[in-house]
Coordinates of C-alpha atoms in Angstrom, one line a residue:
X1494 CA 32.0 27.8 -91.1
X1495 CA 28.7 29.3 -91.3
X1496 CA 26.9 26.3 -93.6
X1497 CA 28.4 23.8 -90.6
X1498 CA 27.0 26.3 -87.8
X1499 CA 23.3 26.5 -89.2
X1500 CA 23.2 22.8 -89.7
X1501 CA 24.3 22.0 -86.2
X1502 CA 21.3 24.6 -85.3
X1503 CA 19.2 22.7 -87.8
X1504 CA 20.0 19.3 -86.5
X1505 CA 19.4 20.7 -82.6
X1506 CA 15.9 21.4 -83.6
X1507 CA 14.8 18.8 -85.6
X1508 CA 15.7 16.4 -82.7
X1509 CA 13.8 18.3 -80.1
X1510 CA 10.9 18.4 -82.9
X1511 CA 10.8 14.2 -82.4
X1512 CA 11.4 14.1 -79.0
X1513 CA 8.1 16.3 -78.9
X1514 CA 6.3 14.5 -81.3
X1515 CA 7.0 11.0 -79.4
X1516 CA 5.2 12.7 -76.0
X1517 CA 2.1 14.0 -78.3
X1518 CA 3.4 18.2 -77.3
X1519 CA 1.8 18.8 -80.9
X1520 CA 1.8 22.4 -80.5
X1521 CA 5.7 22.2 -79.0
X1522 CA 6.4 20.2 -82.5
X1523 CA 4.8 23.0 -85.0
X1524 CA 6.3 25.3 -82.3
X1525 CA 9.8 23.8 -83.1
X1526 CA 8.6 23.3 -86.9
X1527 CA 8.0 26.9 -87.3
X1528 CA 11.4 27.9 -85.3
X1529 CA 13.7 25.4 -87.9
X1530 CA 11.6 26.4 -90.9
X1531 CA 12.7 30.3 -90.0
X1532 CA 16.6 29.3 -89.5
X1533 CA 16.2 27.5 -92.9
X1534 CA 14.3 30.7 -94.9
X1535 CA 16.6 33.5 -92.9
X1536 CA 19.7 31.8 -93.7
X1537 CA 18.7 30.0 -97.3
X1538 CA 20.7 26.9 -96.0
X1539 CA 18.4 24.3 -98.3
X1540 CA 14.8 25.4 -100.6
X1541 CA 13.1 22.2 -98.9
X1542 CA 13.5 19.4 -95.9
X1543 CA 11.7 16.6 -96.0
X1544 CA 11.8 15.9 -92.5
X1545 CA 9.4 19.1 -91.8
X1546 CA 7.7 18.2 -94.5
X1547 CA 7.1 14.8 -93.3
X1548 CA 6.6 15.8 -89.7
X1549 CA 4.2 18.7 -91.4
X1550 CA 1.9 15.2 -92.6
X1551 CA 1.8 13.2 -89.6
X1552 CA 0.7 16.1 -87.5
X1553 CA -2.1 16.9 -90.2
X1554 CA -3.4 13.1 -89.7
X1555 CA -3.6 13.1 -86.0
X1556 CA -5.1 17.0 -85.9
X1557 CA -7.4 17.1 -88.8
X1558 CA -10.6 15.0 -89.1
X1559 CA -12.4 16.0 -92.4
X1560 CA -15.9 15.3 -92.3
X1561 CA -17.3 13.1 -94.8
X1562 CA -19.9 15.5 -96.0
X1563 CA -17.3 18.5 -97.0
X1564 CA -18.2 19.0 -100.5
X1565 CA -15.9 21.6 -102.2
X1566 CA -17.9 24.3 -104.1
X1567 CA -16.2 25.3 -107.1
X1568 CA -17.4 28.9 -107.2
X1569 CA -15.8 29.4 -103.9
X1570 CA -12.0 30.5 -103.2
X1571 CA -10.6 30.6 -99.7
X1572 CA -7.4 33.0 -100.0
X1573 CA -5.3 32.5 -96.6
X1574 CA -3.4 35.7 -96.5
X1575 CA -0.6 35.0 -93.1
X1576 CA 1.1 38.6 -94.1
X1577 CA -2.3 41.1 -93.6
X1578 CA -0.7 43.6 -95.7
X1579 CA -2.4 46.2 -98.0
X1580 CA -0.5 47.1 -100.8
X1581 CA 3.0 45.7 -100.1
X1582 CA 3.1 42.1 -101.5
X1583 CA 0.7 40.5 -103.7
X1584 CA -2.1 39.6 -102.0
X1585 CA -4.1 42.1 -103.6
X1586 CA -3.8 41.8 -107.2
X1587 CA -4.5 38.4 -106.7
X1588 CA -7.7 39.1 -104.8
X1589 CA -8.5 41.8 -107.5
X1590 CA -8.2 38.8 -110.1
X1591 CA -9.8 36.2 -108.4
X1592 CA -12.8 38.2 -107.3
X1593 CA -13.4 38.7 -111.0
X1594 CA -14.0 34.8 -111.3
X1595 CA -15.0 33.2 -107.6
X1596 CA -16.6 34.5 -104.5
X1597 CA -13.6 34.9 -102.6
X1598 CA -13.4 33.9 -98.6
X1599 CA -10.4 36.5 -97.6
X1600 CA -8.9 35.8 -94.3
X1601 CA -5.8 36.9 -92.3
X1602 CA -5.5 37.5 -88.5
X1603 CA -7.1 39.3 -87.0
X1604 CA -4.1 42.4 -85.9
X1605 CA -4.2 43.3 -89.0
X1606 CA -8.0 44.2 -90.2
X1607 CA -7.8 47.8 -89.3
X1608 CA -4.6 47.6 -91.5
X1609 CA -6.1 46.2 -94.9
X1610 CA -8.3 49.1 -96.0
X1611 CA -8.6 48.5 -100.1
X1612 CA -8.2 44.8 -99.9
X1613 CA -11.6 44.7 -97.5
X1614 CA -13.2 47.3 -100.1
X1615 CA -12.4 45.1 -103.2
X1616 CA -13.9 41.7 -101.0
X1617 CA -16.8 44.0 -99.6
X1618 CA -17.6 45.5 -103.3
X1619 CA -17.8 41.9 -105.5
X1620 CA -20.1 39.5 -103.1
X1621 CA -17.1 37.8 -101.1
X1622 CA -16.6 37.6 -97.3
X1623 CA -13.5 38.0 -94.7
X1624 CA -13.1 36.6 -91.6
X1625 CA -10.6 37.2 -89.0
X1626 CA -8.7 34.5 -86.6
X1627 CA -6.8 35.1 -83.6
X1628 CA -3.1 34.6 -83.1
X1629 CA -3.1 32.2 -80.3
X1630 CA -1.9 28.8 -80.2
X1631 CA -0.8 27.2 -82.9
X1632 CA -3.5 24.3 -82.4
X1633 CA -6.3 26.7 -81.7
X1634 CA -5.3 28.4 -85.3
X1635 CA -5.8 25.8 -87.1
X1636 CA -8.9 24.9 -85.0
X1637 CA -10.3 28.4 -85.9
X1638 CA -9.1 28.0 -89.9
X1639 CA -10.7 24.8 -89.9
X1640 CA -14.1 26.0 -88.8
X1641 CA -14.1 28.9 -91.5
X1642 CA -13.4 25.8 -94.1
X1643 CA -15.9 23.9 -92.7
X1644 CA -18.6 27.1 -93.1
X1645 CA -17.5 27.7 -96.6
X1646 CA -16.6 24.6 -97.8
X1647 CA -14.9 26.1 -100.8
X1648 CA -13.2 23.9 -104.0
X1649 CA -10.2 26.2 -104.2
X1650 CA -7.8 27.1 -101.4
X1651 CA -5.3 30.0 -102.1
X1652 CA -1.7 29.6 -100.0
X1653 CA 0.0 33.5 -98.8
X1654 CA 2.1 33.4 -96.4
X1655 CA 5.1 33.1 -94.6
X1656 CA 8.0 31.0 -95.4
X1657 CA 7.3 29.0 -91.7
X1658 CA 3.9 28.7 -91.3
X1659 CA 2.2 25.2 -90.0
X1660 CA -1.5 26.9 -89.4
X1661 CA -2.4 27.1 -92.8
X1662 CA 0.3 23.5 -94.2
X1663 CA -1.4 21.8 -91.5
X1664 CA -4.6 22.6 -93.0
X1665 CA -3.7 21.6 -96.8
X1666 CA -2.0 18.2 -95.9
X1667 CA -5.2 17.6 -94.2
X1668 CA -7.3 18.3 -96.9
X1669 CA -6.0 16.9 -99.7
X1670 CA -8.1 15.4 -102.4
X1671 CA -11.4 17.5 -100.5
X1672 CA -9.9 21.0 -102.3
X1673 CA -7.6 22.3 -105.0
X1674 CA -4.4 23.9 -102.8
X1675 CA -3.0 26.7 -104.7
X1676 CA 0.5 28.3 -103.7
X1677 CA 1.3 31.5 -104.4
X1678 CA 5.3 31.0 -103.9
X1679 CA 6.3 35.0 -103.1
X1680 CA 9.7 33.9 -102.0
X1681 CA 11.1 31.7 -104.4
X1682 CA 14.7 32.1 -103.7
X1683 CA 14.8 30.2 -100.6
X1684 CA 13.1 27.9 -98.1
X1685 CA 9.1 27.4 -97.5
X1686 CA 7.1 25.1 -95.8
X1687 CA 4.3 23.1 -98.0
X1688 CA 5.9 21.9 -100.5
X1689 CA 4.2 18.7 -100.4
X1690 CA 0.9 20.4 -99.6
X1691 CA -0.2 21.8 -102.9
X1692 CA -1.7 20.8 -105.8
X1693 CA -0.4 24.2 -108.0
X1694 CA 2.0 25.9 -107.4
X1695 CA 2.2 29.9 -109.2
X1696 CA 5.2 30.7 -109.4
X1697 CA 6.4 34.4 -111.3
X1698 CA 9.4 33.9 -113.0
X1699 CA 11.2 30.6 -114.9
X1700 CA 13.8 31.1 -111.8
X1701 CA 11.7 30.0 -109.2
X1702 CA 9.6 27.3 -111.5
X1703 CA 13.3 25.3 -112.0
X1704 CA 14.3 26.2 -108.6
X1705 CA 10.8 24.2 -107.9
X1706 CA 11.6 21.5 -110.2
X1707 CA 14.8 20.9 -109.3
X1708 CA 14.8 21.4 -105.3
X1709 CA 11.8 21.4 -103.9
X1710 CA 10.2 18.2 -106.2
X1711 CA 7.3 19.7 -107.5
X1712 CA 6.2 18.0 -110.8
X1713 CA 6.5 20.2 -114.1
X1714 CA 2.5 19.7 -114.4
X1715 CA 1.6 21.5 -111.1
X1716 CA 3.9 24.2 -111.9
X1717 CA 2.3 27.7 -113.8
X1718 CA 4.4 30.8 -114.2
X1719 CA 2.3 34.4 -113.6
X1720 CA 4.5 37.0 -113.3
X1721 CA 3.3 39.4 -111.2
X1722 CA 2.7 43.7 -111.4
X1723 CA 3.0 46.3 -108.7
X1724 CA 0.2 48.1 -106.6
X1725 CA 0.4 51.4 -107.7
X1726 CA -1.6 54.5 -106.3
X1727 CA -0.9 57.5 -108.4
X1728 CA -3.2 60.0 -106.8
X1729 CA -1.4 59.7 -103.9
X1730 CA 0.3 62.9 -102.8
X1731 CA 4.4 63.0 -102.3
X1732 CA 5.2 63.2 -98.9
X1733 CA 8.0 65.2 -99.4
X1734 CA 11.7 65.1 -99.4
X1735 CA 12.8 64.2 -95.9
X1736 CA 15.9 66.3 -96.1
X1737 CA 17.0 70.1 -97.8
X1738 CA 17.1 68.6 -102.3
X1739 CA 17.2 71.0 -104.7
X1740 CA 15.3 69.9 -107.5
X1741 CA 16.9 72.4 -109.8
X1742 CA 20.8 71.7 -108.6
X1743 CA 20.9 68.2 -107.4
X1744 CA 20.0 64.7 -109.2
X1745 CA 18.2 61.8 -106.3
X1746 CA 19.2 58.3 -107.1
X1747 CA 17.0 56.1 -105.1
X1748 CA 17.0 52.3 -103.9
X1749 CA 15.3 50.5 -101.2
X1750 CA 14.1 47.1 -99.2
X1751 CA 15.2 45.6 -96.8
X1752 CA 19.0 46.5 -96.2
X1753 CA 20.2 43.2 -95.9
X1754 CA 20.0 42.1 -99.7
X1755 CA 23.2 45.1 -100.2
X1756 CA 25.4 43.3 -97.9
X1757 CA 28.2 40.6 -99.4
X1758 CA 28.7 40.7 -103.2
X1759 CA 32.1 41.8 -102.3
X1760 CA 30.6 45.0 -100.8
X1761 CA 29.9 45.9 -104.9
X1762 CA 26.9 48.0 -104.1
X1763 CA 28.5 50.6 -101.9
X1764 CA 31.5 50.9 -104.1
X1765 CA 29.2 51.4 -107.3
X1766 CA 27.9 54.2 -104.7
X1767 CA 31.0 55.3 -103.5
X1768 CA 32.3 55.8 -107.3
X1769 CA 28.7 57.8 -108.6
X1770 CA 28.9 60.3 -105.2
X1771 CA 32.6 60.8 -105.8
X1772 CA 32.4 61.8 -109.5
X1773 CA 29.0 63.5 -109.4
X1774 CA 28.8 66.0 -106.4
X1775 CA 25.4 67.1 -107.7
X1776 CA 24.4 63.5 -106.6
X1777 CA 22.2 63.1 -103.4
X1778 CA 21.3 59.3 -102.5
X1779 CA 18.3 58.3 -100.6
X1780 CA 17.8 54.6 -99.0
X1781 CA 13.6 53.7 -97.7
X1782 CA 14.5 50.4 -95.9
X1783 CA 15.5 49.3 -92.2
X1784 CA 17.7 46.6 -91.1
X1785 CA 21.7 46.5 -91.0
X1786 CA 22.9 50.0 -91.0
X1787 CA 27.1 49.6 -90.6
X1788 CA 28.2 50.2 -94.1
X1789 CA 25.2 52.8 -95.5
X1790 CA 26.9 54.4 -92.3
X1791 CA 30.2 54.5 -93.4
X1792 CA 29.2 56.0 -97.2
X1793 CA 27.0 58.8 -94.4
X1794 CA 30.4 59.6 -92.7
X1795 CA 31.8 59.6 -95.7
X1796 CA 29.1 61.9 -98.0
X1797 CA 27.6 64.1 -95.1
X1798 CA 24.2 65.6 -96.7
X1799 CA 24.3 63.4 -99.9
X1800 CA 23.1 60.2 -98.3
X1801 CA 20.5 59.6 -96.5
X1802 CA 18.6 56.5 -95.0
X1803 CA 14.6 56.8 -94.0
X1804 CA 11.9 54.0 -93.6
X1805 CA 9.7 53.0 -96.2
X1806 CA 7.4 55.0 -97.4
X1807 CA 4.0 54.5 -99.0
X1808 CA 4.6 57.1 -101.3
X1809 CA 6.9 54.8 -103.6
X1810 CA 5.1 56.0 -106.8
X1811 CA 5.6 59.6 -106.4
X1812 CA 9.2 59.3 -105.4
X1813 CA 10.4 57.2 -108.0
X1814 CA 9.1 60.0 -110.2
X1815 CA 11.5 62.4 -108.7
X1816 CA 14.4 60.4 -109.0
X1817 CA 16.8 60.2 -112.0
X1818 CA 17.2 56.6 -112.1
X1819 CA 17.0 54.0 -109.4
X1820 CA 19.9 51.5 -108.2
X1821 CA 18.6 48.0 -107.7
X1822 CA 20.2 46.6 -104.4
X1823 CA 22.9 43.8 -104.6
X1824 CA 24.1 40.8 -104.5
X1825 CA 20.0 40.4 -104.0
X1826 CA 17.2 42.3 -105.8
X1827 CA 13.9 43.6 -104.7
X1828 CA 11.5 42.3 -107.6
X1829 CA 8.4 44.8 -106.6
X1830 CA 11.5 47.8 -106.6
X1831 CA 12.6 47.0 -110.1
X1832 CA 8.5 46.9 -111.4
X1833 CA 7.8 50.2 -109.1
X1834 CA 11.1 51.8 -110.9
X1835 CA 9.4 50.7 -114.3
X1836 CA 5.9 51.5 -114.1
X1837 CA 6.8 55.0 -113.1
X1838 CA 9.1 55.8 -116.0
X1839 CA 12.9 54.9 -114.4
X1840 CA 15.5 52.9 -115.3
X1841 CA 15.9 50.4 -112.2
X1842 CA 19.8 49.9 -113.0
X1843 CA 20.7 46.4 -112.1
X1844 CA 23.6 44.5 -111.2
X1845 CA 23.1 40.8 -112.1
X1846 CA 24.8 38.7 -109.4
X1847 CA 23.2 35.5 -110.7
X1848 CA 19.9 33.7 -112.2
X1849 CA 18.6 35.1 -109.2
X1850 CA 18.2 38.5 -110.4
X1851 CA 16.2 37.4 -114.2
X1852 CA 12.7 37.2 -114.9
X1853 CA 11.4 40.1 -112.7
X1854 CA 11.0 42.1 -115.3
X1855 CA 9.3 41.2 -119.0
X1856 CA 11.7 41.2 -121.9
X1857 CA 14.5 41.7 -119.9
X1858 CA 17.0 41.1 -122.5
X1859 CA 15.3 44.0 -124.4
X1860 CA 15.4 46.9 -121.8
X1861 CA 19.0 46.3 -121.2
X1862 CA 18.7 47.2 -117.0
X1863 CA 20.9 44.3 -116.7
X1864 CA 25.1 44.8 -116.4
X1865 CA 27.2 42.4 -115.6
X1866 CA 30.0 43.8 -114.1
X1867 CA 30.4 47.7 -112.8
X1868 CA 32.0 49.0 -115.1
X1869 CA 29.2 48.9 -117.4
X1870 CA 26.5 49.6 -114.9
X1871 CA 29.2 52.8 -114.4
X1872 CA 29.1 53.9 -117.9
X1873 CA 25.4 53.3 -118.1
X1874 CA 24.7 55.7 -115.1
X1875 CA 27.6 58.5 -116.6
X1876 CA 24.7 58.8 -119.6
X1877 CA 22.0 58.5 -117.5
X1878 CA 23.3 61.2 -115.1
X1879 CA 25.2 63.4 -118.3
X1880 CA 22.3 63.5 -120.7
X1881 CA 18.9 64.6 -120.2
X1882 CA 17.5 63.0 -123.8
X1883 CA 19.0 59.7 -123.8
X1884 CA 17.3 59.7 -119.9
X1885 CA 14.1 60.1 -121.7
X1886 CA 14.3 57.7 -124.1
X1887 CA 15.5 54.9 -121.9
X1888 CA 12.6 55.8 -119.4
X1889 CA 9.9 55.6 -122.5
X1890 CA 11.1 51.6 -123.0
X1891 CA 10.7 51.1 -119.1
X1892 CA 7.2 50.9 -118.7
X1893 CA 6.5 47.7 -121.2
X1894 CA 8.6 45.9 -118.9
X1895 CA 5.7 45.1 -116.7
X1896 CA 2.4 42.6 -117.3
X1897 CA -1.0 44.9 -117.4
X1898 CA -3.5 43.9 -114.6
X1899 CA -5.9 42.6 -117.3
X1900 CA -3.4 40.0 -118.6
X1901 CA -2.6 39.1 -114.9
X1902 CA -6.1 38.5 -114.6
X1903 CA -6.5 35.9 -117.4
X1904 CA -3.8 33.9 -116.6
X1905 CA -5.5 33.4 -113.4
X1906 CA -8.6 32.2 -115.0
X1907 CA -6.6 29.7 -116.7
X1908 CA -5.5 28.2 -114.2
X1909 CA -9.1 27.0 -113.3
X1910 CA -10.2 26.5 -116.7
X1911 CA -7.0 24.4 -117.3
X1912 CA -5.8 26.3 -120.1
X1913 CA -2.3 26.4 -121.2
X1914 CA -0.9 29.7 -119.8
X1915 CA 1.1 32.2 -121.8
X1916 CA 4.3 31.4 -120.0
X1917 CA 6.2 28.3 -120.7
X1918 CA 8.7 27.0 -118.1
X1919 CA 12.3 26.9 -120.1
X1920 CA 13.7 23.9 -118.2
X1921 CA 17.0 24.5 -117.1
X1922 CA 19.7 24.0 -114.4
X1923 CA 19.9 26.8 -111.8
X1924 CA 23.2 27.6 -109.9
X1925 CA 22.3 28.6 -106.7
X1926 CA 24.9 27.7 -104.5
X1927 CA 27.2 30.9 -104.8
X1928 CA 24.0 32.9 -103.9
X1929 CA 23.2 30.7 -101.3
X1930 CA 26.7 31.6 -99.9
X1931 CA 26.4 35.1 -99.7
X1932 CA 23.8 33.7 -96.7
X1933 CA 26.0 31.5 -95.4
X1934 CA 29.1 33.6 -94.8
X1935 CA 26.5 36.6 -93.3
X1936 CA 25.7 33.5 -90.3
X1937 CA 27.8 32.5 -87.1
X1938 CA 26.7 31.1 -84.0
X1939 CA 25.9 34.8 -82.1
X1940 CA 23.9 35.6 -85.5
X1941 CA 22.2 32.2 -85.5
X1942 CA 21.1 32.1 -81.3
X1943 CA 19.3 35.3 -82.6
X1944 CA 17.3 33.7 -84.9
X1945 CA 16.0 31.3 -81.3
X1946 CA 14.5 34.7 -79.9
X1947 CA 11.4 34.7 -79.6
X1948 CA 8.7 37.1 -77.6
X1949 CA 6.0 34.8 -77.1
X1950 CA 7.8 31.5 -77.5
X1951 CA 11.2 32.6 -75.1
X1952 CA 10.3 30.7 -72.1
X1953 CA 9.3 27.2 -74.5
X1954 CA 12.8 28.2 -76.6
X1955 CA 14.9 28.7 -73.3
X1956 CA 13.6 25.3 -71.4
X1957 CA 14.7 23.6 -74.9
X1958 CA 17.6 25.6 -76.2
X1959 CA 18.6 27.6 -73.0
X1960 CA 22.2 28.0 -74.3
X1961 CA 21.3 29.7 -78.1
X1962 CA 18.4 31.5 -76.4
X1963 CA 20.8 33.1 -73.7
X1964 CA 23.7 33.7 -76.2
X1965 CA 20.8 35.3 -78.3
X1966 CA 19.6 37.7 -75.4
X1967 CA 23.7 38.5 -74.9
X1968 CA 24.7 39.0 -78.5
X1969 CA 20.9 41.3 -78.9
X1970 CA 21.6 43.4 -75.9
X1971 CA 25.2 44.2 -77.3
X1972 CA 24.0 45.2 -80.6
X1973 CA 21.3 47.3 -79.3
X1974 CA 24.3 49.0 -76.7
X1975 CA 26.2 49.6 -80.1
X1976 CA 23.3 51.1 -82.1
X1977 CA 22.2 53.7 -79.5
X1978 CA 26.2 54.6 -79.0
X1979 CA 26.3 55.3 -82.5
X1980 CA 23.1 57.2 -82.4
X1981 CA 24.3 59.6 -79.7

């Protein structure tokens, strides 16, 4: 039911999107553009639509006039960054690479300078420049991107962002052949926008290289693998333990992200919880993430003073260090989780749903993180939890499991250099569609008008969707009634 509801929404959208289009509304079309490419990544119905895509290219040659004089200079790299964040992501071990090898032209909007402290000290320290635009109008972004490019007039253009942006696509299909597009693809289990609007595309893992290959029609030759290492500060002081642990009598496990990759899987992740907090009462858990609360609440109910659920913290390092092993979420894994787990020494113990979880993590057939089915996982965390030395040992392994910022580095130069990179793509067929599911089955048509609210777009969505948007504003208000009752 749910694959049928989200294409209907789907459908909806993409017909309002031409009906736009035909009256010249451009910025109602990469309005609707941005709307249907968010349904698509939230609810991983496809990995690419050539409609956007298409629509994506016609709006590019009506908006985008490139002058005849824009020479690309090939010691020049503009890096669009459409996330601004500091450490979460990886938009600054990229900017720590490429600043090594280009005079990097760093730019995000502009809400978000105050919130990039170390990314504006490594541009500021190694001769590069930011600039800043302001979230207006879709059209007068890409009016104000355009005008950076035009200053700069750099060779190489570096893609970060969002899984619906048509600032930044509208830019690339407009420039083609006048710069070198570069994608960094971040989310590589499910849908972006640009696919057709790049020249490489980086991706981190064989996963999301076939999932390229195969779904999105990118060719093999403008495909690279890099796979990617964590931001780690570890002067940074622990924040402490936001509830009474006794570091003496109790053992933390700890997991995190978003809470929405622990539901489905057959509820596995809470009953591999349910099983270590019921055998081991010396157990405490502790969840950093926000999102859908209902069954962490249950295992709260159920474990009062063992479990407990804060949001995320900046202090990842420190509190991975004071854990005895962390528990990778499920059916969908947080890659970053799994390297943060490594590089400080712990076991991220993972549940493999499907392909989706491999190639986070280096050697992976080597560490043996990886289980199958719980039962294994189960005995793996019985001598994790029993015995102190073999603890040890399987934490020494952990921290290989991880590329070293200096190899990360010259990959990247390869990549302008044209030099074959380290990591080969192993061609082979991904199956996706179970995964996929899991999305699927979370969707129905209150849980889908949600995805139509929008703060600065709700008039626009209401006078073209008025029936999602109000069932959206209904279903929202409910849910928010629910939460605070619970609360109280």
């Amino acid at each position: 039911m749910g694959y049928r509801e989200i294409e209907k929404a789907v459908l909806e959208i993409k017909d309002e999107i031409a009906k736009e289009f035909k009256k010249q509304n451009y910025e109602n079309v990469l309005s609707f553009v941005s709307l249907c490419a968010n349904v698509l990544y939230q609810t991983n119905f496809c990995y690419f639509d050539e409609d956007l895509e298409t629509i994506i290219k016609k709006s590019a040659d009506i908006l985008i006039k490139v002058p005849d004089e824009y020479t690309g200079k090939d010691d020049v790299v503009l890096f669009w960054d459409g996330f601004g964040f500091n450490t979460r992501g990886l938009a600054q071990i990229y900017i720590r690479a490429l600043v090594e090898q280009k005079r990097v032209i760093y730019i995000t909007y502009e809400e978000r300078k105050n919130d990039i402290p170390d990314i504006l000290n490594v541009i500021n320290e190694n001769r590069g420049c930011y600039q800043f635009i302001k979230r207006t109008t879709y059209l007068d972004q890409i009016i104000q991107l355009e005008k950076i490019l035009k200053e700069f007039q750099p060779e190489h253009f570096f893609f970060y962002s969002v899984p619906n942006d048509v600032v930044a696509t509208v830019i690339m299909h407009g420039y083609m052949g006048k710069m070198r597009r570069y994608q960094i693809n971040l989310t590589d289990h499910a849908f972006w926008l640009g696919a057709k609007a790049l020249d490489v595309c980086i991706e981190f893992r064989n996963y999301g290289a076939n999932i390229s290959l195969e779904h999105r029609n990118i060719e093999k030759k403008n495909i690279v693998i890099i796979p990617y290492y964590p931001i780690i500060d570890k002067t940074k002081e622990f924040a402490g333990y936001p509830f009474d642990f006794d570091e003496k009598k109790q053992k933390l496990i700890f997991s995190g992200g978003s809470l929405y990759k622990t539901l489905g899987g057959e509820n596995q992740y809470y009953k591999i919880l349910d099983s270590i907090l019921c055998r081991y009462k010396e157990v405490v858990f502790w969840y950093a993430g926000t999102g859908d609360r209902r069954k962490i609440d249950d295992l709260i109910k159920k474990y009062p003073n063992r479990v407990f659920v804060t949001e995320e913290r900046t202090d990842l390092y420190q509190i991975m260090r004071r854990c005895r092993f962390y528990l990778s979420t499920f059916p969908m894994v947080g890659g970053l989780m799994l390297q943060y787990a490594c590089a400080a020494g712990r076991v991220p113990i993972t549940l493999r749903f499907d392909e989706c979880a491999d190639g986070i993590l280096l050697e992976q057939d080597k560490i043996g993180v990886y289980f199958n089915e719980k039962d294994g996982l189960l005995r793996e965390v019985d001598k994790l939890l029993a015995d102190d030395n073999y603890a040890a040992l399987r934490e020494d392994i952990m921290k290989s499991a991880v590329i070293s910022p200096n190899e990360f580095t010259e990959e990247i130069r390869k990549i302008f250099t044209g030099e074959k990179g380290k990591y080969d793509i192993d061609v082979t067929h991904i199956e996706s569609l179970n995964f996929r599911q899991q999305y699927w089955n979370r969707y129905d048509v209150k849980k889908i008008a949600r995805l139509f609210l929008s703060k600065k777009k709700y008039v626009l969505y209401l006078i073209h969707f008025k029936k999602r948007v109000i069932t959206g504003s209904i279903y929202a208000f409910i849910d928010r009634c629910s939460r605070l009752k619970f609360k109280s």
